[in-house]
Coordinates of C-alpha atoms in Angstrom, one line a residue:
Chain A
X1 CA 46.9 75.9 -2.2
X2 CA 43.4 76.7 -1.9
X3 CA 42.6 73.0 -1.4
X4 CA 43.9 73.5 2.2
X5 CA 40.8 75.6 2.8
X6 CA 38.0 73.3 2.3
X7 CA 37.0 70.7 3.4
X8 CA 38.8 67.7 2.0
X9 CA 36.5 65.5 0.1
X10 CA 36.6 62.1 -0.4
X11 CA 39.1 60.2 -2.3
X12 CA 40.3 63.7 -3.7
X13 CA 43.1 62.8 -1.9
X14 CA 46.6 63.0 -1.8
X15 CA 46.4 64.8 -5.5
X16 CA 45.4 68.0 -5.9
X17 CA 43.3 69.7 -8.0
X18 CA 44.4 70.1 -11.7
X19 CA 44.3 74.3 -11.6
X20 CA 47.1 74.1 -8.8
X21 CA 49.8 72.8 -11.7
X22 CA 51.4 69.6 -11.7
X23 CA 49.6 67.2 -9.7
X24 CA 52.2 66.5 -6.5
X25 CA 52.0 64.1 -3.3
X26 CA 51.0 66.0 -0.4
X27 CA 54.0 68.1 1.3
X28 CA 54.0 65.4 4.3
X29 CA 57.1 65.1 6.8
X30 CA 59.1 62.1 5.4
X31 CA 58.2 58.9 6.9
X32 CA 57.4 55.6 5.0
X33 CA 53.8 55.4 6.9
X34 CA 52.8 59.0 6.2
X35 CA 52.9 57.6 2.3
X36 CA 50.1 56.1 2.5
X37 CA 47.2 58.4 1.7
X38 CA 46.1 59.5 5.3
X39 CA 43.1 59.7 6.2
X40 CA 40.8 62.7 5.8
X41 CA 41.1 65.6 8.0
X42 CA 38.2 68.2 7.2
X43 CA 39.3 71.7 7.9
X44 CA 36.8 73.4 10.5
X45 CA 37.1 76.7 11.8
X46 CA 37.9 77.0 15.7
X47 CA 34.8 77.2 16.9
X48 CA 35.0 79.2 20.6
X49 CA 34.2 75.2 22.1
X50 CA 37.2 73.9 20.7
X51 CA 39.0 77.1 22.3
X52 CA 37.3 76.2 25.5
X53 CA 38.9 72.9 26.0
X54 CA 41.5 73.9 25.1
X55 CA 41.9 76.0 27.4
X56 CA 40.1 74.1 30.4
X57 CA 42.5 71.7 29.7
X58 CA 45.4 73.7 30.1
X59 CA 44.5 74.9 33.5
X60 CA 45.4 71.4 34.5
X61 CA 47.4 70.0 32.6
X62 CA 50.8 71.2 34.1
X63 CA 52.6 70.9 37.1
X64 CA 51.5 74.4 38.6
X65 CA 48.3 74.2 37.8
X66 CA 47.6 70.3 39.3
X67 CA 49.8 71.0 42.2
X68 CA 47.6 74.1 42.9
X69 CA 44.4 71.6 42.6
X70 CA 45.3 69.3 44.8
X71 CA 47.0 71.7 47.3
X72 CA 43.1 73.8 47.4
X73 CA 41.5 69.9 47.7
X74 CA 44.1 69.2 50.3
X75 CA 43.5 72.1 52.1
X76 CA 39.7 71.9 52.4
X77 CA 40.4 68.6 53.5
X78 CA 42.8 69.1 56.5
X79 CA 39.8 72.1 57.9
X80 CA 37.3 69.0 57.7
X81 CA 39.3 66.5 59.6
X82 CA 40.0 69.1 61.8
X83 CA 36.2 70.2 62.3
X84 CA 35.2 66.0 62.9
X85 CA 38.2 65.6 65.4
X86 CA 37.0 69.1 67.6
X87 CA 33.2 68.5 67.1
X88 CA 31.4 68.0 70.4
X89 CA 28.2 66.2 71.2
X90 CA 26.4 69.1 69.3
X91 CA 24.5 69.0 66.4
X92 CA 26.4 69.7 63.1
X93 CA 25.3 72.5 60.7
X94 CA 26.4 71.9 57.6
X95 CA 27.0 75.9 57.3
X96 CA 28.8 76.0 60.0
X97 CA 30.7 73.6 59.6
X98 CA 32.0 74.3 55.4
X99 CA 32.5 78.2 55.9
X100 CA 36.1 78.1 56.3
X101 CA 36.3 75.4 53.3
X102 CA 34.3 77.1 50.9
X103 CA 36.3 80.2 51.7
X104 CA 39.2 79.3 50.8
X105 CA 38.4 77.5 46.9
X106 CA 36.6 80.6 46.2
X107 CA 39.6 82.3 46.8
X108 CA 41.8 80.0 46.1
X109 CA 40.7 78.1 42.6
X110 CA 40.5 81.1 41.3
X111 CA 44.3 81.5 41.1
X112 CA 44.6 79.0 38.5
X113 CA 43.1 80.6 35.7
X114 CA 45.3 83.9 36.6
X115 CA 48.0 80.8 36.3
X116 CA 46.9 80.4 32.8
X117 CA 47.0 83.7 31.5
X118 CA 50.0 84.6 32.8
X119 CA 52.1 82.0 31.8
X120 CA 51.0 82.8 28.4
X121 CA 53.4 85.5 29.1
X122 CA 56.0 84.3 31.2
X123 CA 56.0 81.2 28.9
X124 CA 55.6 82.8 25.7
X125 CA 53.3 80.2 24.5
X126 CA 51.4 82.9 23.1
X127 CA 53.6 83.2 20.2
X128 CA 51.7 79.5 20.0
X129 CA 48.3 79.7 21.3
X130 CA 48.1 83.2 19.0
X131 CA 49.6 81.3 16.1
X132 CA 46.8 78.8 15.8
X133 CA 44.1 80.4 17.2
X134 CA 44.8 84.3 15.7
X135 CA 40.9 85.3 17.2
X136 CA 42.2 86.5 20.3
X137 CA 39.1 88.0 21.9
X138 CA 37.6 84.4 21.8
X139 CA 40.6 83.3 23.0
X140 CA 40.6 85.1 26.4
X141 CA 36.6 84.7 26.4
X142 CA 37.0 80.3 26.1
X143 CA 40.4 80.5 28.7
X144 CA 37.6 82.7 31.6
X145 CA 35.2 80.1 30.6
X146 CA 37.2 77.1 31.4
X147 CA 38.6 79.2 34.5
X148 CA 34.7 79.6 35.7
X149 CA 33.8 76.1 35.3
X150 CA 37.1 75.1 37.2
X151 CA 36.0 76.7 40.1
X152 CA 32.8 76.1 40.2
X153 CA 33.8 72.0 39.9
X154 CA 36.7 73.0 42.8
X155 CA 33.8 74.4 44.8
X156 CA 31.6 71.5 44.1
X157 CA 34.2 68.8 44.8
X158 CA 35.1 70.1 48.1
X159 CA 31.3 71.2 49.1
X160 CA 31.2 67.6 48.4
X161 CA 33.7 66.9 50.3
X162 CA 32.4 68.3 53.6
X163 CA 29.1 67.5 53.1
X164 CA 30.6 64.0 53.1
X165 CA 32.7 65.0 56.5
X166 CA 29.8 66.9 58.0
X167 CA 28.0 64.4 58.2
X168 CA 31.1 62.0 59.3
X169 CA 31.4 64.2 62.3
X170 CA 27.5 63.8 63.4
X171 CA 27.5 60.2 62.7
X172 CA 31.2 60.0 65.0
X173 CA 30.2 62.1 67.8
X174 CA 26.5 61.2 67.6
X175 CA 24.9 65.2 67.3
X176 CA 23.4 64.4 63.5
X177 CA 23.5 66.9 61.4
X178 CA 21.8 70.1 59.9
X179 CA 21.3 71.5 56.8
X180 CA 19.6 74.2 57.9
X181 CA 20.7 77.3 55.3
X182 CA 22.7 75.0 53.3
X183 CA 21.5 76.4 49.8
X184 CA 22.5 79.7 50.7
X185 CA 26.3 78.4 51.4
X186 CA 26.2 77.1 47.7
X187 CA 24.4 80.1 46.1
X188 CA 27.1 83.2 48.1
X189 CA 30.2 80.6 47.5
X190 CA 29.1 80.5 43.2
X191 CA 28.5 83.9 43.4
X192 CA 31.8 84.8 45.4
X193 CA 33.2 82.1 43.3
X194 CA 32.3 83.5 40.1
X195 CA 33.8 86.9 40.4
X196 CA 36.9 86.0 42.7
X197 CA 37.3 84.4 38.8
X198 CA 36.9 87.0 36.5
X199 CA 38.8 89.3 39.0
X200 CA 41.6 86.8 39.4
X201 CA 42.3 86.4 35.5
X202 CA 41.7 90.4 35.0
X203 CA 44.7 91.1 37.3
X204 CA 45.9 88.2 35.4
X205 CA 46.3 90.0 31.8
X206 CA 46.8 93.5 33.5
X207 CA 50.4 92.3 35.1
X208 CA 51.4 89.4 33.4
X209 CA 53.7 88.6 35.5
X210 CA 53.2 85.2 37.6
X211 CA 54.1 86.6 41.1
X212 CA 52.8 89.8 41.0
X213 CA 49.6 89.4 39.6
X214 CA 48.7 86.4 42.5
X215 CA 50.2 89.2 44.9
X216 CA 48.4 91.7 44.1
X217 CA 45.3 89.5 43.7
X218 CA 45.6 89.1 47.4
X219 CA 46.6 91.4 48.9
X220 CA 45.7 94.4 47.5
X221 CA 41.8 94.3 48.2
X222 CA 42.8 93.3 51.9
X223 CA 45.5 96.0 52.4
X224 CA 42.8 98.6 51.0
X225 CA 40.4 96.6 53.5
X226 CA 42.3 97.4 56.0
X227 CA 43.8 100.9 55.1
X228 CA 40.7 102.2 54.4
X229 CA 38.8 101.0 58.0
X230 CA 41.8 102.9 59.9
X231 CA 41.4 106.1 58.4
X232 CA 38.0 106.8 57.4
X233 CA 35.6 103.5 58.7
X234 CA 32.2 105.1 57.0
X235 CA 33.1 105.3 54.3
X236 CA 35.1 102.2 53.9
X237 CA 32.7 100.0 51.8
X238 CA 32.6 102.1 49.0
X239 CA 35.6 101.3 47.6
X240 CA 35.7 97.9 49.7
X241 CA 35.7 94.3 47.7
X242 CA 35.4 92.2 50.4
X243 CA 32.1 93.8 51.7
X244 CA 30.8 94.2 48.9
X245 CA 31.4 89.9 48.0
X246 CA 29.5 89.7 51.7
X247 CA 26.9 91.9 51.3
X248 CA 26.2 90.0 47.5
X249 CA 26.3 86.4 49.1
X250 CA 23.9 87.7 52.0
X251 CA 20.4 86.5 52.4
X252 CA 20.2 91.0 51.2
X253 CA 22.3 90.8 48.2
X254 CA 21.1 94.2 47.2
X255 CA 21.7 96.3 50.3
X256 CA 23.9 99.3 49.7
X257 CA 23.8 98.4 46.3
X258 CA 26.0 101.8 44.9
X259 CA 28.8 101.1 47.3
X260 CA 28.6 97.2 45.8
X261 CA 28.4 98.2 42.5
X262 CA 31.5 101.1 42.7
X263 CA 33.2 97.7 44.3
X264 CA 33.1 95.5 41.9
X265 CA 33.6 97.8 38.9
X266 CA 36.5 99.6 40.6
X267 CA 38.2 96.0 41.4
X268 CA 36.9 93.5 38.7
X269 CA 35.3 95.4 35.9
X270 CA 38.6 97.8 35.3
X271 CA 40.7 96.1 35.5
X272 CA 39.4 93.2 33.1
X273 CA 38.2 95.9 30.7
X274 CA 42.3 97.3 30.6
X275 CA 43.9 93.7 31.3
X276 CA 41.7 92.3 27.9
X277 CA 42.3 95.1 26.0
X278 CA 45.7 95.2 26.3
X279 CA 46.3 91.4 26.3
X280 CA 44.5 91.9 22.7
X281 CA 46.6 94.6 21.0
X282 CA 49.8 93.3 23.0
X283 CA 52.7 92.4 20.7
X284 CA 53.5 88.8 20.9
X285 CA 57.2 88.1 20.7
Chain B
X1 CA 53.2 80.4 -1.3
X2 CA 54.3 83.0 0.7
X3 CA 53.9 86.7 -0.7
X4 CA 54.7 89.5 1.4
X5 CA 54.4 93.2 -0.4
X6 CA 55.7 96.5 0.4
X7 CA 55.5 95.4 3.6
X8 CA 57.0 98.3 6.3
X9 CA 56.6 97.9 10.5
X10 CA 57.2 101.0 12.2
X11 CA 57.9 101.8 16.4
X12 CA 57.5 105.0 16.8
X13 CA 60.3 106.9 15.0
X14 CA 62.1 103.4 14.4
X15 CA 61.9 101.8 10.9
X16 CA 62.0 97.6 12.0
X17 CA 61.1 96.5 8.9
X18 CA 61.2 98.5 5.6
X19 CA 58.9 97.8 2.5
X20 CA 60.5 95.0 2.5
X21 CA 59.0 92.9 -1.2
X22 CA 59.6 88.6 -1.6
X23 CA 58.4 85.4 -2.8
X24 CA 58.7 81.5 -2.0
X25 CA 57.5 79.4 -4.6
X26 CA 56.4 75.9 -3.6
X27 CA 58.6 73.4 -4.1
X28 CA 61.2 75.9 -3.1
X29 CA 63.1 76.4 0.6
X30 CA 64.4 79.5 1.2
X31 CA 66.2 81.2 3.6
X32 CA 65.8 84.4 5.2
X33 CA 69.2 85.8 6.3
X34 CA 70.6 88.9 8.4
X35 CA 72.3 89.8 11.3
X36 CA 70.6 89.7 15.0
X37 CA 68.3 92.5 15.2
X38 CA 68.0 93.3 10.7
X39 CA 64.4 92.7 10.7
X40 CA 63.7 88.9 10.5
X41 CA 61.5 87.7 13.3
X42 CA 59.3 91.3 13.3
X43 CA 58.6 90.3 9.4
X44 CA 57.9 86.5 10.4
X45 CA 55.7 88.3 12.9
X46 CA 53.9 89.8 10.3
X47 CA 53.5 86.7 8.5
X48 CA 52.0 85.1 10.9
X49 CA 49.2 87.1 12.3
X50 CA 50.9 88.1 15.3
X51 CA 51.8 91.6 14.2
X52 CA 50.3 94.2 12.4
X53 CA 52.2 95.6 9.5
X54 CA 52.4 99.5 9.3
X55 CA 51.3 99.3 5.3
X56 CA 52.1 96.4 3.1
X57 CA 50.3 93.6 2.8
X58 CA 51.9 89.7 4.1
X59 CA 50.1 86.8 2.5
X60 CA 50.3 82.9 3.0
X61 CA 48.7 81.0 0.1
X62 CA 47.2 84.4 -1.4
X63 CA 45.2 85.3 2.4
X64 CA 45.5 87.3 4.6
X65 CA 46.7 85.1 8.2
X66 CA 43.2 86.3 9.4
X67 CA 41.5 85.1 6.9
X68 CA 42.6 81.5 7.0
X69 CA 40.0 79.8 9.1
X70 CA 42.4 77.5 10.8
X71 CA 45.5 79.2 10.4
X72 CA 48.1 75.6 11.0
X73 CA 46.4 73.6 8.9
X74 CA 48.0 76.3 5.7
X75 CA 51.0 77.1 7.8
X76 CA 53.3 75.6 9.7
X77 CA 54.5 78.2 11.8
X78 CA 57.7 78.0 14.5
X79 CA 58.5 81.1 15.9
X80 CA 60.2 80.3 18.7
X81 CA 61.1 76.6 20.5
X82 CA 61.7 78.0 23.6
X83 CA 58.9 79.6 23.7
X84 CA 57.0 76.3 25.7
X85 CA 55.5 75.5 28.7
X86 CA 57.8 73.8 30.4
X87 CA 55.3 72.0 32.9
X88 CA 53.6 69.9 29.7
X89 CA 55.4 66.6 28.2
X90 CA 56.0 66.9 24.7
X91 CA 52.8 64.8 23.9
X92 CA 50.3 67.2 25.5
X93 CA 52.4 70.1 24.2
X94 CA 51.1 68.8 20.6
X95 CA 47.6 67.3 21.8
X96 CA 46.8 71.1 22.7
X97 CA 47.9 71.7 18.9
X98 CA 45.5 68.6 17.9
X99 CA 42.8 69.8 19.1
X100 CA 43.3 73.2 17.9
X101 CA 44.4 72.3 14.2
X102 CA 41.5 69.2 14.6
X103 CA 43.5 66.4 13.4
X104 CA 43.5 62.6 14.2
X105 CA 45.2 62.2 17.9
X106 CA 47.5 59.3 16.2
X107 CA 48.9 61.8 14.9
X108 CA 50.5 63.3 18.0
X109 CA 53.0 59.5 17.9
X110 CA 53.5 59.9 14.4
X111 CA 54.6 63.5 14.4
X112 CA 56.9 62.9 17.6
X113 CA 58.1 59.8 15.4
X114 CA 59.1 61.8 12.4
X115 CA 61.6 64.7 14.8
X116 CA 62.6 61.6 16.6
X117 CA 60.7 62.3 20.1
X118 CA 59.1 58.6 20.2
X119 CA 61.2 58.2 23.3
X120 CA 60.8 61.8 25.2
X121 CA 56.8 62.6 24.5
X122 CA 56.0 61.8 28.1
X123 CA 58.6 64.0 29.3
X124 CA 58.1 67.4 30.3
X125 CA 59.6 70.2 28.1
X126 CA 61.6 71.3 30.8
X127 CA 63.8 68.6 30.6
X128 CA 64.3 68.9 26.5
X129 CA 67.4 70.4 25.3
X130 CA 67.6 72.9 22.8
X131 CA 67.9 71.2 19.8
X132 CA 64.7 68.2 21.5
X133 CA 62.3 71.9 21.8
X134 CA 63.2 72.4 18.1
X135 CA 62.4 69.3 17.5
X136 CA 59.3 69.3 19.2
X137 CA 58.5 72.8 17.2
X138 CA 59.0 71.5 14.1
X139 CA 56.7 68.7 15.0
X140 CA 53.7 71.0 16.1
X141 CA 54.2 73.8 13.5
X142 CA 53.9 70.2 10.7
X143 CA 51.0 68.9 12.7
X144 CA 48.6 70.1 10.7
X145 CA 49.8 68.6 7.6
X146 CA 50.4 72.1 5.9
X147 CA 51.9 73.3 2.7
X148 CA 53.7 75.9 4.4
X149 CA 56.4 76.0 6.7
X150 CA 57.9 78.7 8.8
X151 CA 60.9 78.4 11.3
X152 CA 62.6 80.9 13.0
X153 CA 65.8 80.0 13.5
X154 CA 65.5 76.6 13.5
X155 CA 68.9 75.2 13.3
X156 CA 69.4 77.3 16.9
X157 CA 70.9 74.8 18.9
X158 CA 70.5 71.5 16.8
X159 CA 73.7 69.5 17.1
X160 CA 74.9 68.9 13.3
X161 CA 73.3 65.8 13.2
X162 CA 70.2 67.6 14.1
X163 CA 71.3 70.7 11.2
X164 CA 71.1 67.2 8.8
X165 CA 68.2 65.8 9.5
X166 CA 66.5 69.0 9.6
X167 CA 67.6 70.2 6.3
X168 CA 66.4 66.4 4.8
X169 CA 63.0 66.8 6.3
X170 CA 62.9 70.6 4.6
X171 CA 64.5 69.5 1.3
X172 CA 62.0 66.1 1.2
X173 CA 58.7 68.8 2.7
X174 CA 59.9 71.4 -0.7
X175 CA 60.1 68.0 -3.3
X176 CA 56.8 67.1 -2.2
X177 CA 55.7 70.2 -3.6
X178 CA 55.6 72.4 -0.1
X179 CA 56.9 75.8 0.4
X180 CA 59.6 76.9 2.9
X181 CA 60.8 79.8 5.0
X182 CA 63.3 79.5 7.4
X183 CA 65.4 82.4 8.7
X184 CA 68.9 82.3 10.4
X185 CA 71.7 85.0 11.1
X186 CA 75.0 81.8 9.8
X187 CA 74.6 81.5 6.4
X188 CA 76.7 78.9 6.5
X189 CA 73.6 76.6 9.0
X190 CA 71.2 76.7 5.8
X191 CA 73.4 77.7 2.7
X192 CA 73.3 73.4 2.0
X193 CA 69.4 73.4 2.8
X194 CA 68.7 76.5 1.1
X195 CA 68.1 77.2 -2.3
X196 CA 66.8 81.0 -2.3
X197 CA 67.9 83.8 -0.5
X198 CA 66.2 86.4 0.6
X199 CA 69.1 88.7 2.9
X200 CA 68.0 91.8 5.0
X201 CA 69.6 93.9 6.6
X202 CA 68.5 97.0 9.2
X203 CA 65.1 96.1 8.2
X204 CA 65.6 96.0 4.3
X205 CA 66.6 93.7 1.9
X206 CA 69.7 93.8 0.3
X207 CA 69.8 90.8 -2.1
X208 CA 67.5 87.8 -2.8
X209 CA 67.4 85.6 -5.7
X210 CA 68.4 82.0 -6.2
X211 CA 71.6 80.9 -3.5
X212 CA 73.5 80.0 -7.3
X213 CA 73.2 83.0 -8.6
X214 CA 74.4 85.1 -5.9
X215 CA 77.0 82.5 -4.9
X216 CA 77.7 83.4 -8.9
X217 CA 79.7 86.2 -7.7
X218 CA 82.4 84.1 -5.8
X219 CA 83.3 82.8 -9.4
X220 CA 85.8 79.3 -10.3
X221 CA 88.7 78.2 -8.4
X222 CA 91.0 76.4 -10.9
X223 CA 94.7 75.1 -10.9
X224 CA 96.6 73.3 -13.9
X225 CA 99.9 71.2 -14.4
X226 CA 101.4 74.6 -16.0
X227 CA 100.1 77.2 -14.5
X228 CA 101.3 80.4 -16.9
X229 CA 100.0 78.4 -19.4
X230 CA 97.0 77.9 -18.2
X231 CA 96.7 81.5 -16.8
X232 CA 97.5 82.0 -20.5
X233 CA 94.8 80.2 -22.5
X234 CA 92.1 81.7 -20.0
X235 CA 93.1 85.3 -20.9
X236 CA 93.2 84.3 -24.8
X237 CA 89.3 83.1 -24.2
X238 CA 88.0 86.1 -23.0
X239 CA 88.3 86.0 -19.1
X240 CA 90.7 87.5 -16.0
X241 CA 92.7 84.4 -13.8
X242 CA 93.6 86.8 -10.6
X243 CA 96.1 84.7 -8.4
X244 CA 94.9 84.2 -5.3
X245 CA 97.2 83.4 -2.2
X246 CA 96.4 80.0 -2.3
X247 CA 98.0 79.5 -5.9
X248 CA 95.5 78.6 -8.1
X249 CA 93.8 80.8 -10.3
X250 CA 90.7 83.0 -9.5
X251 CA 88.2 83.3 -12.7
X252 CA 85.0 85.3 -12.2
X253 CA 82.7 83.0 -14.1
X254 CA 80.6 80.0 -13.5
X255 CA 83.0 76.5 -13.4
X256 CA 81.7 75.3 -17.1
X257 CA 82.9 78.0 -19.1
X258 CA 86.6 78.1 -17.4
X259 CA 87.0 74.0 -17.9
X260 CA 85.7 74.9 -21.4
X261 CA 88.3 76.9 -21.8
X262 CA 91.0 74.9 -20.0
X263 CA 90.2 71.8 -22.6
X264 CA 89.9 73.8 -25.6
X265 CA 93.6 74.8 -25.2
X266 CA 94.6 70.7 -24.2
X267 CA 95.8 72.7 -20.8
X268 CA 95.6 69.4 -17.9
X269 CA 93.2 71.2 -15.1
X270 CA 94.5 69.2 -11.5
X271 CA 91.7 71.6 -9.4
X272 CA 88.2 73.5 -10.1
X273 CA 85.4 74.6 -8.0
X274 CA 83.4 77.3 -7.4
X275 CA 85.3 79.4 -5.6
X276 CA 82.6 79.2 -1.9
X277 CA 85.2 80.7 0.2
X278 CA 83.2 83.8 -0.7
X279 CA 80.1 82.9 0.9
X280 CA 80.7 84.2 4.1
X281 CA 82.2 87.3 2.2
X282 CA 79.3 87.4 0.6
X283 CA 77.2 87.4 3.5
X284 CA 79.1 90.0 5.6
X285 CA 79.6 93.0 1.9
X286 CA 75.6 92.5 1.7
X287 CA 74.6 93.1 5.3
X288 CA 77.9 94.1 7.4
X289 CA 78.5 97.6 6.5
X290 CA 74.4 98.1 7.8
X291 CA 75.0 95.7 11.0
X292 CA 73.4 97.6 13.8
X293 CA 75.7 96.9 17.0
X294 CA 74.0 99.8 18.7
X295 CA 70.6 99.4 18.3

């Protein structure tokens, strides 16, 4: 039955090639209308683009994904509303006005990608995913790319919401809006968002239990940051991933580069390499 | 066409699948039978490319699973109906698969129709019963219009009506030239569906062949108006009737031979049938002594 692996030729359906023994109709489920020759469905290799579309859809087609996305945008809206409310007559600076919102999005949006990876194991959908798409490395790559795009899209949406709110605040209180430093906010949010997305996906691959992975992603770097500041404040920067993010998103991204690189290696690169290697080899049950 | 050649799978010193070989030909439904923990699911996972074999080779339509450009278009696989995301609707589950398979979206509705979930497609899988998840899993397997079906315990959680529906679906699939392999730990669940059996116990194949041939060992039960005369007639024909506890004669051959012997001796037979009470016995005799309750 090698025919199935070749693109179907127009007109050869539903007969099989003569070499395939006696001509039979295609094995299709038993409903009358399927006995009709089916429109040709050429067999194509599953490309990374198709995998990306599937994995992106999977981020937002479950209740968990939709709720998290709605929750993130809801928090942004609430912060914006609060800032509009407490604005006085001074000029509104977009960069200051939006700082809290973009930080929240940069931290929370990657959790959707984390959950998309852990769900494959906890809900055991990996059984179907890796059966339909056996090239696991490409599927995992598609997952991280999809999560990156979703994070960036969420950041873009919240930046728009924030910009609108800042304008409104300026109008309502008569102080107007300044966009000085807005480009820096956008740039730093994208850098931090991309890094936290990879970090969250890596934690998801490494731990594969949703609750524990989420807890580790949120708590472990913070806990390290607090403890190290207390115990060895002068050396704390070496493994503090948050201060590395701060430096990268500042106007001097190259400052303390060795410390930044080490922090990112320990908190992002190593979890990613170990987590994705394990996900590649892990037996799916 | 499914071919498994000398496949072994070890986990450390534990041998889950031990030199297993069998073949499933187009147009047949093969039951893969064995107690829980006998190595059925491991073998099926090896066939689906999810678990590498320690040695040996498993192919579908002559190719390694990983060599298939779009495997779901050649082989429909359902390894566990419970392994579906509860937060997704039935149609969304199929839509994701349809994108990977490259089949038109209209097929989603058609497959929901085929498996009897036409009204449930918009509901989340979390609200489905196990039987409905089995149907959704079968719809996913059929979606790519494959020539081969591999189903692990598809009758699990299905009501008798569902099992009957599935039997007709699979028989029909095979009648159109398809190859079906389905596993079960209960012979009674699949004996009316399958025409071939592969029986596995403690990782090894303990019996395989046509269902009828394997059941032949059960012999024939026959009852006549004049039981002693019937026994004498059977003995004259070279057969050895044994009395059963129910008072019939059991003969270790097929019903046709017994009927001819009775007719030649002008004995009136009132009951004659294959002794399929032995079906479960066969299964237990093949696997019982190698069943590992300890594992």
